[in-house]
CSV table of C-alpha atoms in Angstrom, one decimal:
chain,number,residue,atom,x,y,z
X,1,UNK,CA,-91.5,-145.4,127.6
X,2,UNK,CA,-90.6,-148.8,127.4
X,3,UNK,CA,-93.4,-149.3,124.3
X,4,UNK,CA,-92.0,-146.0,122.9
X,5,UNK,CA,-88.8,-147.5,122.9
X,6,UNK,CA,-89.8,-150.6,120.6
X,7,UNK,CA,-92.0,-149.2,118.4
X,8,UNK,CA,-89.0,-146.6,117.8
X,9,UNK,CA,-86.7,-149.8,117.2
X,10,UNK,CA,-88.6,-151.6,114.9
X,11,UNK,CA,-88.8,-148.0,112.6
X,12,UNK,CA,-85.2,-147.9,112.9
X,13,UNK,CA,-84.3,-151.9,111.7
X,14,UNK,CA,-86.7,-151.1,108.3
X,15,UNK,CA,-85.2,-148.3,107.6
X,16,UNK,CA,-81.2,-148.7,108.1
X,17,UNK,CA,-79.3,-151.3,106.3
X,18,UNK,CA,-77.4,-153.1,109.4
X,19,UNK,CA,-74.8,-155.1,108.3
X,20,UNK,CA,-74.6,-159.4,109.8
X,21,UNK,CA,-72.9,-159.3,113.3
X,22,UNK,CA,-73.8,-155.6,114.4
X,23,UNK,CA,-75.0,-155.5,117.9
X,24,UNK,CA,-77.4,-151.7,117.3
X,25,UNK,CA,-74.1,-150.0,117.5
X,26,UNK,CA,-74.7,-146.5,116.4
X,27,UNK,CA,-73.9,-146.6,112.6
X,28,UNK,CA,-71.4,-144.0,110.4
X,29,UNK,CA,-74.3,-142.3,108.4
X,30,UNK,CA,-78.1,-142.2,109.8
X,31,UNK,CA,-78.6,-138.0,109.0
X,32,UNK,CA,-80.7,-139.3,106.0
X,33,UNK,CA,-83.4,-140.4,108.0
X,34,UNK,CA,-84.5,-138.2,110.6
X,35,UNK,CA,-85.8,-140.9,113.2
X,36,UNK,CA,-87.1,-138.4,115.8
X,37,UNK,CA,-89.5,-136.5,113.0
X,38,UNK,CA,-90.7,-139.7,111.6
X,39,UNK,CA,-91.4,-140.9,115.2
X,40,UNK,CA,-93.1,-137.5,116.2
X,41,UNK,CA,-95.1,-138.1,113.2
X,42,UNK,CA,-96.3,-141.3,114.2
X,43,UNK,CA,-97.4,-140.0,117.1
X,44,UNK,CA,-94.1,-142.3,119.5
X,45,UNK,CA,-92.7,-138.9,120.8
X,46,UNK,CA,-94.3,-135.4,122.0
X,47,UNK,CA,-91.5,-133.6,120.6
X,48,UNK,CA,-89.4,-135.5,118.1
X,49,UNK,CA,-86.6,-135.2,120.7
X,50,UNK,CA,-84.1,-137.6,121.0
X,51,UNK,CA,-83.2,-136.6,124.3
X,52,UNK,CA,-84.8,-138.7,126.8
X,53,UNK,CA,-85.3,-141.8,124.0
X,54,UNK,CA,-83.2,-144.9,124.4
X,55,UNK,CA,-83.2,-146.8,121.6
X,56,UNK,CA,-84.3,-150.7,122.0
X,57,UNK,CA,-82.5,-151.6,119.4
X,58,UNK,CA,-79.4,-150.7,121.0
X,59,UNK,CA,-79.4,-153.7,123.6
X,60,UNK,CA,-80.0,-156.4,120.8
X,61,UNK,CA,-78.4,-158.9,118.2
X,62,UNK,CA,-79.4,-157.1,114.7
X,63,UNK,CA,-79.0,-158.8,111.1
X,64,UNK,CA,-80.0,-158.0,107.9
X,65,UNK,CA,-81.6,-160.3,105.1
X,66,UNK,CA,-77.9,-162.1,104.2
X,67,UNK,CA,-77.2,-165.9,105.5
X,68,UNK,CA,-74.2,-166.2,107.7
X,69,UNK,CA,-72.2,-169.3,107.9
X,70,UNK,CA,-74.3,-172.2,106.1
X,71,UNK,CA,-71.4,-173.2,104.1
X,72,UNK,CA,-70.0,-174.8,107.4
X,73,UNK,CA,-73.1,-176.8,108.2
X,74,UNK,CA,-75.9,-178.7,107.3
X,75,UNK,CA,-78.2,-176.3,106.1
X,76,UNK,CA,-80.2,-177.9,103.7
X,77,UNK,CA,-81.9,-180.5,106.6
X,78,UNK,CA,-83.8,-177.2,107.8
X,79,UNK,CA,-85.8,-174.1,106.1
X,80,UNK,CA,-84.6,-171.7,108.7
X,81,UNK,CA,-82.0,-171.2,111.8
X,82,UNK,CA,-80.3,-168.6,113.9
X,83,UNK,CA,-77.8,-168.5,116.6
X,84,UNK,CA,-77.5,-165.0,119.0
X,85,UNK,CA,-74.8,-164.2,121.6
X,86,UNK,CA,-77.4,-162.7,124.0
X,87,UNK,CA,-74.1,-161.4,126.0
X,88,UNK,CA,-71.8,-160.6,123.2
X,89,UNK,CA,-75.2,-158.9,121.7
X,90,UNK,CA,-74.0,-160.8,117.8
X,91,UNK,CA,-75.5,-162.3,115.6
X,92,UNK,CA,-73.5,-165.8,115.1
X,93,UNK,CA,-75.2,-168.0,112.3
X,94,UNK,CA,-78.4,-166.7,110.0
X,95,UNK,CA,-80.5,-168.3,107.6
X,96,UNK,CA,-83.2,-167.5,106.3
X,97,UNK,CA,-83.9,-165.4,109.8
X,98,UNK,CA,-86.1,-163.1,108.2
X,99,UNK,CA,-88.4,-166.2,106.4
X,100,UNK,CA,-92.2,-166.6,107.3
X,101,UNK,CA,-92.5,-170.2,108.8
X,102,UNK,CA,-94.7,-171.8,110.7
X,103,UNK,CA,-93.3,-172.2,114.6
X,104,UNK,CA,-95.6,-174.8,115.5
X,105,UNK,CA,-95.5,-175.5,119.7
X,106,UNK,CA,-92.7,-172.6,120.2
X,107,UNK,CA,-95.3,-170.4,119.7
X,108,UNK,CA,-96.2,-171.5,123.6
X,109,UNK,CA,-93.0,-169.1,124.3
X,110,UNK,CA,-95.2,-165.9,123.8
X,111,UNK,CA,-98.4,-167.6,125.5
X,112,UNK,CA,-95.6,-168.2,128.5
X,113,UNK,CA,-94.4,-165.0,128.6
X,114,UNK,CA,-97.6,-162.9,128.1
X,115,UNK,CA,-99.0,-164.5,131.2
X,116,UNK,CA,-96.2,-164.3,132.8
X,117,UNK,CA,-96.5,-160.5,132.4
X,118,UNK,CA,-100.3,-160.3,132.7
X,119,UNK,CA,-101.5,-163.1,135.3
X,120,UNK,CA,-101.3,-164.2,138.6
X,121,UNK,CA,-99.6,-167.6,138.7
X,122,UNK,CA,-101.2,-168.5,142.4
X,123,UNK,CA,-104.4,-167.9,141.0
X,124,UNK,CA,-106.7,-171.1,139.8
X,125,UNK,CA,-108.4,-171.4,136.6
X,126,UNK,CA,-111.6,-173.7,136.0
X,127,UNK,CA,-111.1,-175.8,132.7
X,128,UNK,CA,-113.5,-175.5,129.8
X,129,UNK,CA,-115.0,-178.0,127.9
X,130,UNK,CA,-113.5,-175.9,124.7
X,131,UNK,CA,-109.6,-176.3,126.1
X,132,UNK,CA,-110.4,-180.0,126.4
X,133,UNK,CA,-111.2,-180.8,122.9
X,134,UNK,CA,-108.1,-181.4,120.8
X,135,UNK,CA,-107.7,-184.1,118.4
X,136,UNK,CA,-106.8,-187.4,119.5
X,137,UNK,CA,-103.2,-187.3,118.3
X,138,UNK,CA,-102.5,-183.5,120.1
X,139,UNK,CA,-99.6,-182.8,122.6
X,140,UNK,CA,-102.1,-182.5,125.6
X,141,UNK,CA,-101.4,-182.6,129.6
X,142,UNK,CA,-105.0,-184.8,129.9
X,143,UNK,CA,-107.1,-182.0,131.0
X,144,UNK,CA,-110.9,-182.6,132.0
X,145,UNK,CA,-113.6,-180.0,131.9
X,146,UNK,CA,-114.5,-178.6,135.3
X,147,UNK,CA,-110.7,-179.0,136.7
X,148,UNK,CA,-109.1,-176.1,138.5
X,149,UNK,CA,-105.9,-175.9,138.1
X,150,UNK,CA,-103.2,-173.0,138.7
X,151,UNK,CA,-102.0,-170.9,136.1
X,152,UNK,CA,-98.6,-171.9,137.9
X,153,UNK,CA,-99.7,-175.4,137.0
X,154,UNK,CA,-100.6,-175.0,133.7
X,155,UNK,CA,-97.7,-173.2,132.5
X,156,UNK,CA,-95.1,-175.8,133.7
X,157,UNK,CA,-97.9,-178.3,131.8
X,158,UNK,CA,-97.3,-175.6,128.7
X,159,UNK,CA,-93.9,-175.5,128.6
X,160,UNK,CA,-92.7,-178.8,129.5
X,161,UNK,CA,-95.0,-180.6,128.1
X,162,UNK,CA,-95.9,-178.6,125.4
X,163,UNK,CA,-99.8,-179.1,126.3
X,164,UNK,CA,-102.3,-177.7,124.3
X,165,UNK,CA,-104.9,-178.0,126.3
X,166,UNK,CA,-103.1,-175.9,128.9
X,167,UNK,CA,-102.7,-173.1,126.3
X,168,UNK,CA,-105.9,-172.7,126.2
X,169,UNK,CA,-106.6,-173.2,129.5
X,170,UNK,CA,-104.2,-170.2,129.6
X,171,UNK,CA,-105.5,-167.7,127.3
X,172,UNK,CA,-108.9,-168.1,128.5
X,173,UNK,CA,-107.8,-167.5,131.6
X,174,UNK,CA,-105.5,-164.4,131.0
X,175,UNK,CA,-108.2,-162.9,128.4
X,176,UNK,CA,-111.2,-164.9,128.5
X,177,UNK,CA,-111.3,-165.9,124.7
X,178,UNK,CA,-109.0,-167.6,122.7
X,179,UNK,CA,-109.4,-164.7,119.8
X,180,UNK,CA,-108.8,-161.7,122.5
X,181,UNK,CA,-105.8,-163.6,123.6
X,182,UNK,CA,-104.5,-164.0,119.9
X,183,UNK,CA,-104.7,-160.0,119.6
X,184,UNK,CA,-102.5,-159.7,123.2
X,185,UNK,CA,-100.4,-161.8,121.6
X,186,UNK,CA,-100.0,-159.8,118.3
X,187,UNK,CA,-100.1,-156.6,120.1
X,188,UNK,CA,-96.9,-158.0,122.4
X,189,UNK,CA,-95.1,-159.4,119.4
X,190,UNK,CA,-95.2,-156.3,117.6
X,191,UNK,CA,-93.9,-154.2,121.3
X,192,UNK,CA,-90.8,-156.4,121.0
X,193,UNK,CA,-89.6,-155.4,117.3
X,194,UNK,CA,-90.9,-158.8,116.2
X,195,UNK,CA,-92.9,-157.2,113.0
X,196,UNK,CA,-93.1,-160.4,110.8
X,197,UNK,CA,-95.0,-162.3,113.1
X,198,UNK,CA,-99.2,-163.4,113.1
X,199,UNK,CA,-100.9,-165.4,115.8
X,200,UNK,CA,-103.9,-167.2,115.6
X,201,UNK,CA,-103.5,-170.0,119.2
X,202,UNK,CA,-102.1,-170.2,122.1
X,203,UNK,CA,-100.6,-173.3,121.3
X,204,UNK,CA,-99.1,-173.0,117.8
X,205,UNK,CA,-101.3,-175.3,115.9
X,206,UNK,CA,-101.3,-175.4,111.8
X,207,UNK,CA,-103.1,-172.3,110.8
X,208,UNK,CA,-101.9,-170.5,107.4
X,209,UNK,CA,-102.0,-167.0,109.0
X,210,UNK,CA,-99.9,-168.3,111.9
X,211,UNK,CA,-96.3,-167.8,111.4
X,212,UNK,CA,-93.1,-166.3,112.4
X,213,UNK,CA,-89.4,-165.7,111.9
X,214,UNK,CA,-86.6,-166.8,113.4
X,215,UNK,CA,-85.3,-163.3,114.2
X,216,UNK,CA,-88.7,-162.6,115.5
X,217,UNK,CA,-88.5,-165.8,117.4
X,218,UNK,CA,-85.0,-164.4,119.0
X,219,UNK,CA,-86.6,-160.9,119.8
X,220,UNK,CA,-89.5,-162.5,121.8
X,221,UNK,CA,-87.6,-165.0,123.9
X,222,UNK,CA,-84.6,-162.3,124.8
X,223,UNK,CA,-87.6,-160.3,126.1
X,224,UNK,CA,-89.3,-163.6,128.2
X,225,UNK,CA,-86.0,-164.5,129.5
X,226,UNK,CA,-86.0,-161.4,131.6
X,227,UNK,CA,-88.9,-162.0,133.4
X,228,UNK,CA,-88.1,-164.3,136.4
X,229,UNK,CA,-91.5,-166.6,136.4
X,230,UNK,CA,-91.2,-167.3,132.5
X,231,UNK,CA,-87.0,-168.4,133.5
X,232,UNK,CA,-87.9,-170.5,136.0
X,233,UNK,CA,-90.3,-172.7,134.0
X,234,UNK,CA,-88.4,-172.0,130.8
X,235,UNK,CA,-85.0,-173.9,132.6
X,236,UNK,CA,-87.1,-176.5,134.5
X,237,UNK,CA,-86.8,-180.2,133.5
X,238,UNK,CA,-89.4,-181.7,135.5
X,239,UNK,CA,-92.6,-180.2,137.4
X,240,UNK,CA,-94.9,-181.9,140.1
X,241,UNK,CA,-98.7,-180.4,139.5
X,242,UNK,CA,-101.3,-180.8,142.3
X,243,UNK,CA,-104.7,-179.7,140.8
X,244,UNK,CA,-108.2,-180.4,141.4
X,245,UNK,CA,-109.9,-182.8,139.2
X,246,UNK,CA,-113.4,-184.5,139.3
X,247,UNK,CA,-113.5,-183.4,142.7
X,248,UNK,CA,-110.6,-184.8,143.7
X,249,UNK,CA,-107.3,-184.0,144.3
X,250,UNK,CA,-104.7,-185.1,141.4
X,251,UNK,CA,-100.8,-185.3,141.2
X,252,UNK,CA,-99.2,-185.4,138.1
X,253,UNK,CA,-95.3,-185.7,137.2
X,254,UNK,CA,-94.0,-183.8,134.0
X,255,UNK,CA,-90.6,-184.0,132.2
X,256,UNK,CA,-89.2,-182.0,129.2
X,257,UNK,CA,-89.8,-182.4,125.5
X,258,UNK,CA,-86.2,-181.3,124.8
X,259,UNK,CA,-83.7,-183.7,124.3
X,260,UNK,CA,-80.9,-182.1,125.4
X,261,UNK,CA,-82.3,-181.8,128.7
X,262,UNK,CA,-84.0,-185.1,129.2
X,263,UNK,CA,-80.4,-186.6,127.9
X,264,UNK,CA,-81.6,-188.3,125.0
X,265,UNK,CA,-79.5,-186.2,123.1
X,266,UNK,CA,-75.9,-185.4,123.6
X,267,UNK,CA,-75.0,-181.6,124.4
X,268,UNK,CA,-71.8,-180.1,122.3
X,269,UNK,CA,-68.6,-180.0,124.1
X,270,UNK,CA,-68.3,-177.0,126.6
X,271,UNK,CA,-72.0,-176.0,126.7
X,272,UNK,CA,-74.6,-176.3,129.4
X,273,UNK,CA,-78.3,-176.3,127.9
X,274,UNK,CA,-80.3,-173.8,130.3
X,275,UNK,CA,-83.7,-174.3,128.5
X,276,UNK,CA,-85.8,-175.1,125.2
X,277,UNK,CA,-89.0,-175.7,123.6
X,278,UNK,CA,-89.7,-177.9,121.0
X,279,UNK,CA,-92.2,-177.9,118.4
X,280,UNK,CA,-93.8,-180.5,115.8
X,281,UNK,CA,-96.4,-180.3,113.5
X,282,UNK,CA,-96.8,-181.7,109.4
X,283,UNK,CA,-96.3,-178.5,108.0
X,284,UNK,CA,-93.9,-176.9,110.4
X,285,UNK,CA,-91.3,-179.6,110.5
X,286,UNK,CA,-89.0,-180.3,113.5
X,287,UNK,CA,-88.4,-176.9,115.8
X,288,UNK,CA,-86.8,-176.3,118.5
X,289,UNK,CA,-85.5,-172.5,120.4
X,290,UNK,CA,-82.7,-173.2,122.7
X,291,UNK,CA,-81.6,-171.3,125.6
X,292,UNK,CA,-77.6,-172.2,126.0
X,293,UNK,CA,-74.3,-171.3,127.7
X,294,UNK,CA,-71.0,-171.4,126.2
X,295,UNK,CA,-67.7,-171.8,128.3
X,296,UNK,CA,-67.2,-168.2,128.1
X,297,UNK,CA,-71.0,-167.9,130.2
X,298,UNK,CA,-71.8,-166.0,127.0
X,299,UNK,CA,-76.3,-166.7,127.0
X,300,UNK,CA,-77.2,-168.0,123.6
X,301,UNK,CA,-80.5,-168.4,122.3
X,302,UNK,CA,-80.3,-170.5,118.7
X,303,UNK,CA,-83.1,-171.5,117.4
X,304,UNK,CA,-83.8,-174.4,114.4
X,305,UNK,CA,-87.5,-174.3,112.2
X,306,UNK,CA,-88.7,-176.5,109.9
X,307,UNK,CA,-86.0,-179.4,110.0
X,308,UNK,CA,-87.1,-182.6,108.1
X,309,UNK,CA,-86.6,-184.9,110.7
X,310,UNK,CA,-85.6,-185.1,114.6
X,311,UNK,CA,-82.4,-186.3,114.3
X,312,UNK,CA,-81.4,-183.7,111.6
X,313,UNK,CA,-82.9,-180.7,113.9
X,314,UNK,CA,-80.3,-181.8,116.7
X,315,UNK,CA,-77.8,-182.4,114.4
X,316,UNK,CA,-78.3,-179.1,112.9
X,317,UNK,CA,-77.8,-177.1,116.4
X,318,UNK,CA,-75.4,-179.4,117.8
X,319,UNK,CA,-73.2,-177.8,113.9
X,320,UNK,CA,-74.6,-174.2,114.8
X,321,UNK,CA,-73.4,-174.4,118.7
X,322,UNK,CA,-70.0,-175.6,117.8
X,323,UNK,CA,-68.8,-173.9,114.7
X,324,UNK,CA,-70.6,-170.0,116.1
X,325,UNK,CA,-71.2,-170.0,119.2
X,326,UNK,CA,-67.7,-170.8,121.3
């Protein structure tokens, strides 16, 4: 029901013009498009009955194609950003949220979640010489061939700090190839509404048919949030790993890429920065999808791609969290 549900949702967002700021509240005139027929067509129902179909998109922050609020900010430092009250279920700031971009090491938020959904995190994974090999100047957690390590391990080395060695530790764990992997992680994307999205790694390195948007972006982490595992890591700020290496036992300390949680970078007045990932690459820019709370305990995920420096990428979501998201 639940993959019913989304595939239903993502029909419904191309077909209905939703207006900036609507939560999926039912609109004035949808008896144009007869959503249960088409779905029933498409094979999503037995009956075309709405009866027993909830729609996704009821539970989510929907937007159409129009920017919201870049006259107040500093848009121009950034190709694309958004800002969702996850509580308030509002859309708050768009540009460009629709946008193909490249999401460099926030891509790792899918990896997280799928195995998250699909693995065992107690269970230990021998390292292969293939997750090993990145170039000398990759975001790695100094994997050797012929370690076992948890997935448990390797997530919090994922996600914290943002080691692509550890993504594909992870998909070749959870699927056994990196290419089989990719397709879980299309297959998932597409589950959550997130249409507009391609994978091609684990780990979100430059690859032309590798993108996303930030809506899409939003739709995947609202989904990862609700699993308990992926919260966990997704909040932590630092992670002790004990893991097997030459034969030996190996303890490793890990702290966050984000700034806001490390304190290199000061938080906006009256928020408290649950989680984040970062991510960097030449063509992607400065990213960064951040998991906040307002003084109201209103959840919001805002989320910054392509800015043109580091300090402009901060700057730019310390503008979105205090001019939208109070």
């Amino acid at each position: 029901m639940k993959c019913i549900n989304k595939l239903l949702s993502c029909i419904l967002i191309a077909s209905l013009s939703i207006s900036l700021g609507g939560c999926g509240k039912e609109q004035e005139d949808v008896t144009s498009y007869k959503l249960y027929d088409t779905s029933f067509e498409y094979g999503l129902t037995q009956n075309g009955a709405s009866s027993d179909v909830e729609l996704f998109a009821k539970n989510l922050c929907v937007a159409n194609s129009d920017d919201l609020g870049t006259s107040a900010v500093d848009s121009q430092v950034a190709s694309g950003a958004g800002a969702f009250n996850v509580t308030e279920q509002s859309t708050v700031y768009a540009q460009s949220i629709h946008e193909k971009l490249y999401p460099a090491s926030t891509t790792k938020i899918l990896t997280a979640y799928i195995a998250c959904m699909n693995g065992n995190l107690d269970e230990y994974y021998t390292v292969s010489a293939n997750a090993v090999k990145q170039a000398s100047d990759s975001s790695v957690i100094n994997l050797r061939e012929g370690d076992v390590v948890s997935l448990r391990d390797l997530l919090y080395g994922l996600m914290l700090r943002s080691g692509n060695d550890a993504a594909i530790a992870i998909a070749e764990g959870i699927s056994g190839d990196v290419e089989t992997f990719a397709n879980l992680m299309n297959e998932t994307a597409k589950s959550l509404g997130a249409t507009n999205s391609h994978f091609i790694t684990p780990n979100g390195l430059h690859d032309e048919n590798h993108y996303t948007t930030v809506y899409d972006m939003y739709l995947i982490l609202n989904a990862a949030i609700e699993n308990p595992d992926f919260y966990s890591i997704f909040t932590a700020t630092s992670y002790t790993a004990n893991y097997t290496s030459g034969g030996k036992s190996k303890t490793v300390d890990w702290t966050t890429t984000n700034q806001y949680q490390s304190g290199k970078i000061k938080k906006p007045a009256g928020f408290t920065i649950l989680g984040g990932k970062t991510g960097t690459t030449g063509a992607a820019g400065y990213c960064l999808v951040l998991l906040s709370e307002n003084e109201e305990h209103d959840k919001i995920i805002s989320i910054v791609f392509n800015a043109d420096c580091r300090g402009n990428l901060y700057l730019l979501m310390n503008e979105i969290l205090s001019n939208y998201c109070v």
